[in-house]
C-alpha cells in the first residue's frame, strides 16, 4: 500500500482567496435552539447523549426523522454551531433555550413548520415528516424503543469525529495525472484560471471522504460504483434552489469548470441524507480548508452524512 506521506510532484500554490471556510451547522438568532458555540470535533457537546444510544426512548419514526433531518448537525457531540444533540427522547424533552416553557421538541416542530429548520440550503422536512413530530408531541411524547434495545435506527458515531486514517486503504501513486490525481490536496492553486500552462481550469474542486480526518493522497469514496455510488455535491442559491450537481468520481474527487454567481451554497448529498454548509462558499478550493485536521474553521474533510 502506498505510504500516506505522499509528496506531490507539482507545487500546491494557493490563490489569494478569502481565508474563511465553514462547514458548519445551522445558524439562528441569539438564544434560539440553533446557534452559539459548541465543542469542536471529538469534544462532547453540553448535555449530550452518547451517540451509541441514538434514538434511545424514541419511537422509530421520530428517531428516523431526527437521523434524516437533524443529526448532521445535532449529533452527539454536535457539529458546527449546533448547541445540543437531538439523538434521544431526553434531548427532545429538555427545556428549549429560547423559551424554557416549551420543550426542544415543541420548538423544533415550530421551526420545521416555519421552514427555518433544517437551515438552507438543506432540504426541508416533508409534510409527512412534520406530521410525525407533531403527532408524537400531541400524543404526549410517549417513550419508544428504537434506540438501545430496539436499535432500528441506531447510528454509529459521526464519522466526522473519527481518528485520522485512510478509510479506503488506497492512495494516489504520486505521479498519475487526470481527474483522479491528488485526492485530499488543494487543487485550484495549480488549476487556476490565472495560470497559462495547459492544465484544466477548475472553478470548484475537492474530495469527499467517509470520515473527517483522512490522510492527504488517500483515495476518497468511489462515487461511481459500489456502496457510495451517487454521492454528489449540490450547489444552491440562498433559498436552497439547486444550481448545479457535481458528481463524485472514483477516488472521491469532484470538479467543475464554472461556478454559479456568488453567493452560492453547497451540500453533500447521499441516499437522501445531507451534510450542509450553511454559509456561502467562500472559495472553490475546497481542500484548502477541508484538510485532514481542518483549517480556517472547517472541522476536517468533506464527509459523507450518516
Short mmCIF file of C-alpha atoms in Angstrom, two decimals:
data_model
loop_
_atom_site.label_atom_id
_atom_site.label_comp_id
_atom_site.label_asym_id
_atom_site.label_seq_id
_atom_site.Cartn_x
_atom_site.Cartn_y
_atom_site.Cartn_z
CA UNK A 1 0.00 0.00 0.00
CA UNK A 2 1.28 3.45 -0.85
CA UNK A 3 2.55 5.43 2.12
CA UNK A 4 0.30 8.29 3.15
CA UNK A 5 3.29 10.66 3.21
CA UNK A 6 2.71 11.40 -0.47
CA UNK A 7 4.84 14.20 -1.88
CA UNK A 8 3.22 15.92 -4.83
CA UNK A 9 5.30 16.31 -7.94
CA UNK A 10 3.70 19.69 -8.58
CA UNK A 11 3.73 22.72 -6.27
CA UNK A 12 0.50 23.43 -4.48
CA UNK A 13 0.25 27.16 -4.99
CA UNK A 14 -2.68 28.76 -3.20
CA UNK A 15 -4.84 31.52 -4.56
CA UNK A 16 -5.14 34.75 -2.61
CA UNK A 17 -8.72 33.95 -1.72
CA UNK A 18 -10.84 34.70 1.30
CA UNK A 19 -9.45 32.87 4.30
CA UNK A 20 -12.75 31.93 5.91
CA UNK A 21 -14.14 28.45 5.43
CA UNK A 22 -17.13 26.88 7.12
CA UNK A 23 -18.80 23.52 7.06
CA UNK A 24 -20.93 24.23 9.96
CA UNK A 25 -24.22 23.50 11.42
CA UNK A 26 -27.28 25.60 11.42
CA UNK A 27 -27.45 29.20 12.47
CA UNK A 28 -30.20 31.20 14.08
CA UNK A 29 -30.89 34.22 16.19
CA UNK A 30 -29.46 34.76 19.67
CA UNK A 31 -30.91 32.43 22.27
CA UNK A 32 -32.61 30.12 19.79
CA UNK A 33 -32.22 26.37 19.69
CA UNK A 34 -29.79 26.51 16.80
CA UNK A 35 -26.72 28.67 17.13
CA UNK A 36 -23.99 29.52 19.57
CA UNK A 37 -20.66 27.80 20.04
CA UNK A 38 -20.11 24.12 20.68
CA UNK A 39 -17.23 21.80 21.21
CA UNK A 40 -15.04 21.06 18.24
CA UNK A 41 -14.68 17.68 16.58
CA UNK A 42 -14.14 14.97 19.14
CA UNK A 43 -15.41 17.06 22.05
CA UNK A 44 -18.61 16.33 23.93
CA UNK A 45 -21.29 18.98 23.49
CA UNK A 46 -23.10 20.26 26.55
CA UNK A 47 -25.90 17.98 27.65
CA UNK A 48 -25.01 15.41 25.03
CA UNK A 49 -26.09 11.80 24.93
CA UNK A 50 -23.57 9.12 23.93
CA UNK A 51 -24.08 8.56 20.23
CA UNK A 52 -24.27 4.79 20.68
CA UNK A 53 -27.67 5.36 22.31
CA UNK A 54 -29.03 7.17 19.26
CA UNK A 55 -32.82 7.04 19.30
CA UNK A 56 -32.97 5.98 22.95
CA UNK A 57 -36.51 6.39 24.25
CA UNK A 58 -37.88 7.50 20.87
CA UNK A 59 -40.46 5.86 18.62
CA UNK A 60 -38.74 4.66 15.47
CA UNK A 61 -40.46 7.14 13.16
CA UNK A 62 -39.33 10.07 15.32
CA UNK A 63 -35.81 8.66 15.55
CA UNK A 64 -35.73 8.27 11.76
CA UNK A 65 -36.82 11.90 11.34
CA UNK A 66 -34.00 13.07 13.61
CA UNK A 67 -31.50 10.95 11.71
CA UNK A 68 -32.63 12.16 8.29
CA UNK A 69 -33.10 15.87 9.01
CA UNK A 70 -31.25 16.79 12.20
CA UNK A 71 -28.22 14.79 13.28
CA UNK A 72 -25.96 16.01 10.51
CA UNK A 73 -25.51 18.96 12.91
CA UNK A 74 -27.33 17.88 16.10
CA UNK A 75 -25.32 14.74 16.72
CA UNK A 76 -23.55 13.88 19.96
CA UNK A 77 -21.29 15.76 20.11
CA UNK A 78 -22.96 18.47 17.99
CA UNK A 79 -21.32 19.72 14.80
CA UNK A 80 -20.64 23.30 13.79
CA UNK A 81 -22.74 25.81 15.72
CA UNK A 82 -25.50 23.42 16.79
CA UNK A 83 -25.64 23.81 20.59
CA UNK A 84 -27.18 20.49 21.57
CA UNK A 85 -27.73 16.94 20.33
CA UNK A 86 -31.11 15.68 19.15
CA UNK A 87 -30.46 11.98 19.42
CA UNK A 88 -32.68 10.80 22.30
CA UNK A 89 -36.03 11.38 23.96
CA UNK A 90 -34.24 13.13 26.84
CA UNK A 91 -32.69 15.59 24.38
CA UNK A 92 -36.07 16.43 22.84
CA UNK A 93 -37.83 16.82 26.20
CA UNK A 94 -35.24 19.23 27.60
CA UNK A 95 -36.38 22.87 28.06
CA UNK A 96 -35.84 25.00 24.96
CA UNK A 97 -33.16 27.64 25.41
CA UNK A 98 -35.21 30.32 23.69
CA UNK A 99 -38.37 29.54 25.69
CA UNK A 100 -37.95 27.28 28.73
CA UNK A 101 -41.74 26.93 28.95
CA UNK A 102 -41.50 24.74 25.83
CA UNK A 103 -39.55 21.60 25.13
CA UNK A 104 -36.90 21.33 22.46
CA UNK A 105 -39.33 19.06 20.60
CA UNK A 106 -42.02 21.77 20.59
CA UNK A 107 -39.60 24.44 19.36
CA UNK A 108 -38.22 22.04 16.77
CA UNK A 109 -41.74 21.49 15.46
CA UNK A 110 -42.37 25.25 15.31
CA UNK A 111 -39.19 25.82 13.37
CA UNK A 112 -39.87 22.96 10.95
CA UNK A 113 -43.35 24.37 10.33
CA UNK A 114 -41.86 27.84 9.77
CA UNK A 115 -39.33 26.47 7.29
CA UNK A 116 -36.33 27.73 9.26
CA UNK A 117 -35.09 24.26 10.21
CA UNK A 118 -33.35 22.43 8.73
CA UNK A 119 -31.49 25.57 7.61
CA UNK A 120 -30.99 26.47 3.98
CA UNK A 121 -29.64 25.02 1.79
CA UNK A 122 -30.75 21.78 3.47
CA UNK A 123 -33.85 20.08 2.12
CA UNK A 124 -36.84 20.96 4.28
CA UNK A 125 -38.75 18.32 6.20
CA UNK A 126 -41.71 16.99 4.24
CA UNK A 127 -45.30 17.40 5.40
CA UNK A 128 -45.34 13.73 6.40
CA UNK A 129 -42.16 14.14 8.43
CA UNK A 130 -43.51 17.21 10.21
CA UNK A 131 -46.69 15.25 10.95
CA UNK A 132 -44.60 12.55 12.66
CA UNK A 133 -43.16 15.02 15.16
CA UNK A 134 -46.48 16.83 15.56
CA UNK A 135 -48.32 13.58 16.26
CA UNK A 136 -45.75 12.42 18.79
CA UNK A 137 -45.99 15.70 20.70
CA UNK A 138 -49.80 15.66 20.57
CA UNK A 139 -49.78 12.13 22.00
CA UNK A 140 -47.76 13.30 24.99
CA UNK A 141 -44.29 12.33 23.69
CA UNK A 142 -44.60 8.66 24.69
CA UNK A 143 -41.44 6.63 25.05
CA UNK A 144 -40.49 4.23 22.31
CA UNK A 145 -37.86 1.54 21.94
CA UNK A 146 -35.96 2.40 18.80
CA UNK A 147 -32.61 3.13 20.41
CA UNK A 148 -30.62 0.95 22.78
CA UNK A 149 -32.67 -2.30 22.96
CA UNK A 150 -34.81 -1.55 19.89
CA UNK A 151 -31.94 -0.48 17.70
CA UNK A 152 -33.87 0.01 14.46
CA UNK A 153 -32.09 3.23 13.52
CA UNK A 154 -29.05 3.08 15.77
CA UNK A 155 -26.33 5.33 14.41
CA UNK A 156 -22.62 4.78 14.57
CA UNK A 157 -20.50 7.64 15.92
CA UNK A 158 -20.41 10.54 13.48
CA UNK A 159 -17.54 9.72 11.08
CA UNK A 160 -16.66 13.42 11.09
CA UNK A 161 -15.10 12.77 14.51
CA UNK A 162 -13.13 9.63 13.58
CA UNK A 163 -9.40 9.30 14.14
CA UNK A 164 -7.07 10.15 11.27
CA UNK A 165 -6.87 7.25 8.83
CA UNK A 166 -7.14 6.20 5.20
CA UNK A 167 -10.52 4.51 5.13
CA UNK A 168 -10.25 3.35 1.52
CA UNK A 169 -6.87 1.72 2.17
CA UNK A 170 -5.57 3.01 -1.17
CA UNK A 171 -3.53 6.06 -2.16
CA UNK A 172 -2.75 8.13 -5.22
CA UNK A 173 0.56 6.94 -6.67
CA UNK A 174 2.01 10.45 -6.62
CA UNK A 175 2.55 10.52 -10.37
CA UNK A 176 -0.63 9.81 -12.34
CA UNK A 177 -2.37 12.89 -13.71
CA UNK A 178 -6.03 13.39 -14.56
CA UNK A 179 -9.20 13.82 -12.56
CA UNK A 180 -8.23 11.13 -10.06
CA UNK A 181 -4.95 12.72 -9.01
CA UNK A 182 -4.04 14.13 -5.59
CA UNK A 183 -7.20 13.39 -3.57
CA UNK A 184 -7.38 15.48 -0.43
CA UNK A 185 -4.90 18.06 -1.74
CA UNK A 186 -5.73 21.67 -2.69
CA UNK A 187 -6.43 21.77 -6.43
CA UNK A 188 -7.03 25.30 -7.63
CA UNK A 189 -3.57 26.62 -6.83
CA UNK A 190 -2.38 24.70 -9.88
CA UNK A 191 -5.68 24.52 -11.77
CA UNK A 192 -6.41 28.25 -11.59
CA UNK A 193 -7.78 30.40 -14.39
CA UNK A 194 -4.87 32.82 -13.90
CA UNK A 195 -2.29 30.22 -14.94
CA UNK A 196 -1.23 29.60 -18.52
CA UNK A 197 0.36 26.15 -18.55
CA UNK A 198 -2.24 24.00 -20.29
CA UNK A 199 -3.75 22.49 -17.14
CA UNK A 200 -7.55 22.28 -16.81
CA UNK A 201 -9.03 25.36 -15.15
CA UNK A 202 -11.29 24.47 -12.22
CA UNK A 203 -13.67 26.87 -10.52
CA UNK A 204 -14.51 24.39 -7.74
CA UNK A 205 -12.72 21.19 -6.74
CA UNK A 206 -12.43 18.96 -3.69
CA UNK A 207 -12.61 15.43 -2.31
CA UNK A 208 -15.30 13.51 -0.42
CA UNK A 209 -14.36 11.00 2.28
CA UNK A 210 -16.15 8.59 4.56
CA UNK A 211 -14.60 10.14 7.67
CA UNK A 212 -13.47 13.57 8.77
CA UNK A 213 -9.71 13.10 9.15
CA UNK A 214 -8.18 11.29 6.19
CA UNK A 215 -4.57 11.48 5.02
CA UNK A 216 -3.53 13.61 2.04
CA UNK A 217 -3.29 11.42 -1.04
CA UNK A 218 -5.71 8.85 0.37
CA UNK A 219 -8.40 7.94 -2.14
CA UNK A 220 -11.85 9.06 -1.04
CA UNK A 221 -15.23 7.49 -1.69
CA UNK A 222 -15.97 5.83 -5.02
CA UNK A 223 -18.99 7.78 -6.19
CA UNK A 224 -19.28 5.87 -9.48
CA UNK A 225 -19.92 2.32 -8.24
CA UNK A 226 -20.30 0.30 -5.08
CA UNK A 227 -21.82 1.40 -1.77
CA UNK A 228 -21.11 5.11 -2.25
CA UNK A 229 -22.40 5.41 -5.81
CA UNK A 230 -24.39 8.57 -6.39
CA UNK A 231 -22.73 10.81 -3.81
CA UNK A 232 -22.75 14.37 -5.14
CA UNK A 233 -22.02 17.96 -4.22
CA UNK A 234 -25.08 20.13 -4.87
CA UNK A 235 -24.67 23.88 -5.27
CA UNK A 236 -27.69 26.03 -4.40
CA UNK A 237 -28.77 29.62 -4.12
CA UNK A 238 -29.51 31.20 -0.74
CA UNK A 239 -33.04 29.75 -0.80
CA UNK A 240 -31.86 26.19 -1.33
CA UNK A 241 -32.79 26.02 -5.02
CA UNK A 242 -30.31 23.73 -6.81
CA UNK A 243 -27.98 25.38 -9.32
CA UNK A 244 -25.61 22.54 -10.18
CA UNK A 245 -24.75 18.99 -9.14
CA UNK A 246 -21.12 17.86 -9.15
CA UNK A 247 -20.73 14.06 -9.28
CA UNK A 248 -18.09 12.41 -7.13
CA UNK A 249 -15.65 10.30 -9.14
CA UNK A 250 -13.94 7.00 -8.37
CA UNK A 251 -11.46 8.45 -5.86
CA UNK A 252 -13.82 10.97 -4.26
CA UNK A 253 -12.82 13.99 -6.33
CA UNK A 254 -15.33 16.46 -7.76
CA UNK A 255 -14.69 19.36 -10.12
CA UNK A 256 -16.41 21.96 -12.23
CA UNK A 257 -15.11 24.50 -14.72
CA UNK A 258 -17.65 27.17 -13.80
CA UNK A 259 -19.25 28.35 -10.58
CA UNK A 260 -22.65 29.99 -10.08
CA UNK A 261 -22.71 33.72 -9.34
CA UNK A 262 -21.89 34.46 -5.71
CA UNK A 263 -23.23 33.98 -3.17
CA UNK A 264 -23.91 30.29 -3.53
CA UNK A 265 -24.07 27.43 -1.06
CA UNK A 266 -23.09 23.77 -1.02
CA UNK A 267 -24.26 20.49 0.45
CA UNK A 268 -23.14 16.89 0.14
CA UNK A 269 -25.99 14.53 -0.69
CA UNK A 270 -26.05 10.75 -0.42
CA UNK A 271 -29.02 8.36 -0.31
CA UNK A 272 -31.45 11.07 0.77
CA UNK A 273 -29.19 12.37 3.55
CA UNK A 274 -27.27 15.63 3.53
CA UNK A 275 -24.32 17.35 5.12
CA UNK A 276 -24.85 21.07 4.69
CA UNK A 277 -22.67 24.17 4.55
CA UNK A 278 -24.96 26.91 5.84
CA UNK A 279 -22.73 29.85 4.99
CA UNK A 280 -21.93 30.87 1.43
CA UNK A 281 -18.99 29.08 -0.16
CA UNK A 282 -16.01 31.42 0.39
CA UNK A 283 -13.85 29.95 -2.39
CA UNK A 284 -13.78 26.98 -4.70
CA UNK A 285 -10.59 25.34 -3.44
CA UNK A 286 -12.45 23.08 -1.03
CA UNK A 287 -9.48 21.02 0.15
CA UNK A 288 -7.70 24.19 1.16
CA UNK A 289 -9.90 24.29 4.27
CA UNK A 290 -11.16 20.70 4.36
CA UNK A 291 -7.77 19.27 5.31
CA UNK A 292 -7.11 16.17 7.40
CA UNK A 293 -7.21 18.30 10.55
CA UNK A 294 -9.40 21.16 9.31
CA UNK A 295 -8.35 24.75 8.63
CA UNK A 296 -9.99 28.18 8.75
CA UNK A 297 -12.95 26.90 10.76
CA UNK A 298 -13.58 23.65 8.85
CA UNK A 299 -13.73 20.62 11.18
CA UNK A 300 -11.95 18.31 8.74
CA UNK A 301 -12.66 16.58 5.46
CA UNK A 302 -15.84 16.83 3.40
CA UNK A 303 -17.52 13.81 4.99
CA UNK A 304 -20.47 11.69 3.89
CA UNK A 305 -23.55 12.19 6.06
CA UNK A 306 -24.52 9.30 8.30
#
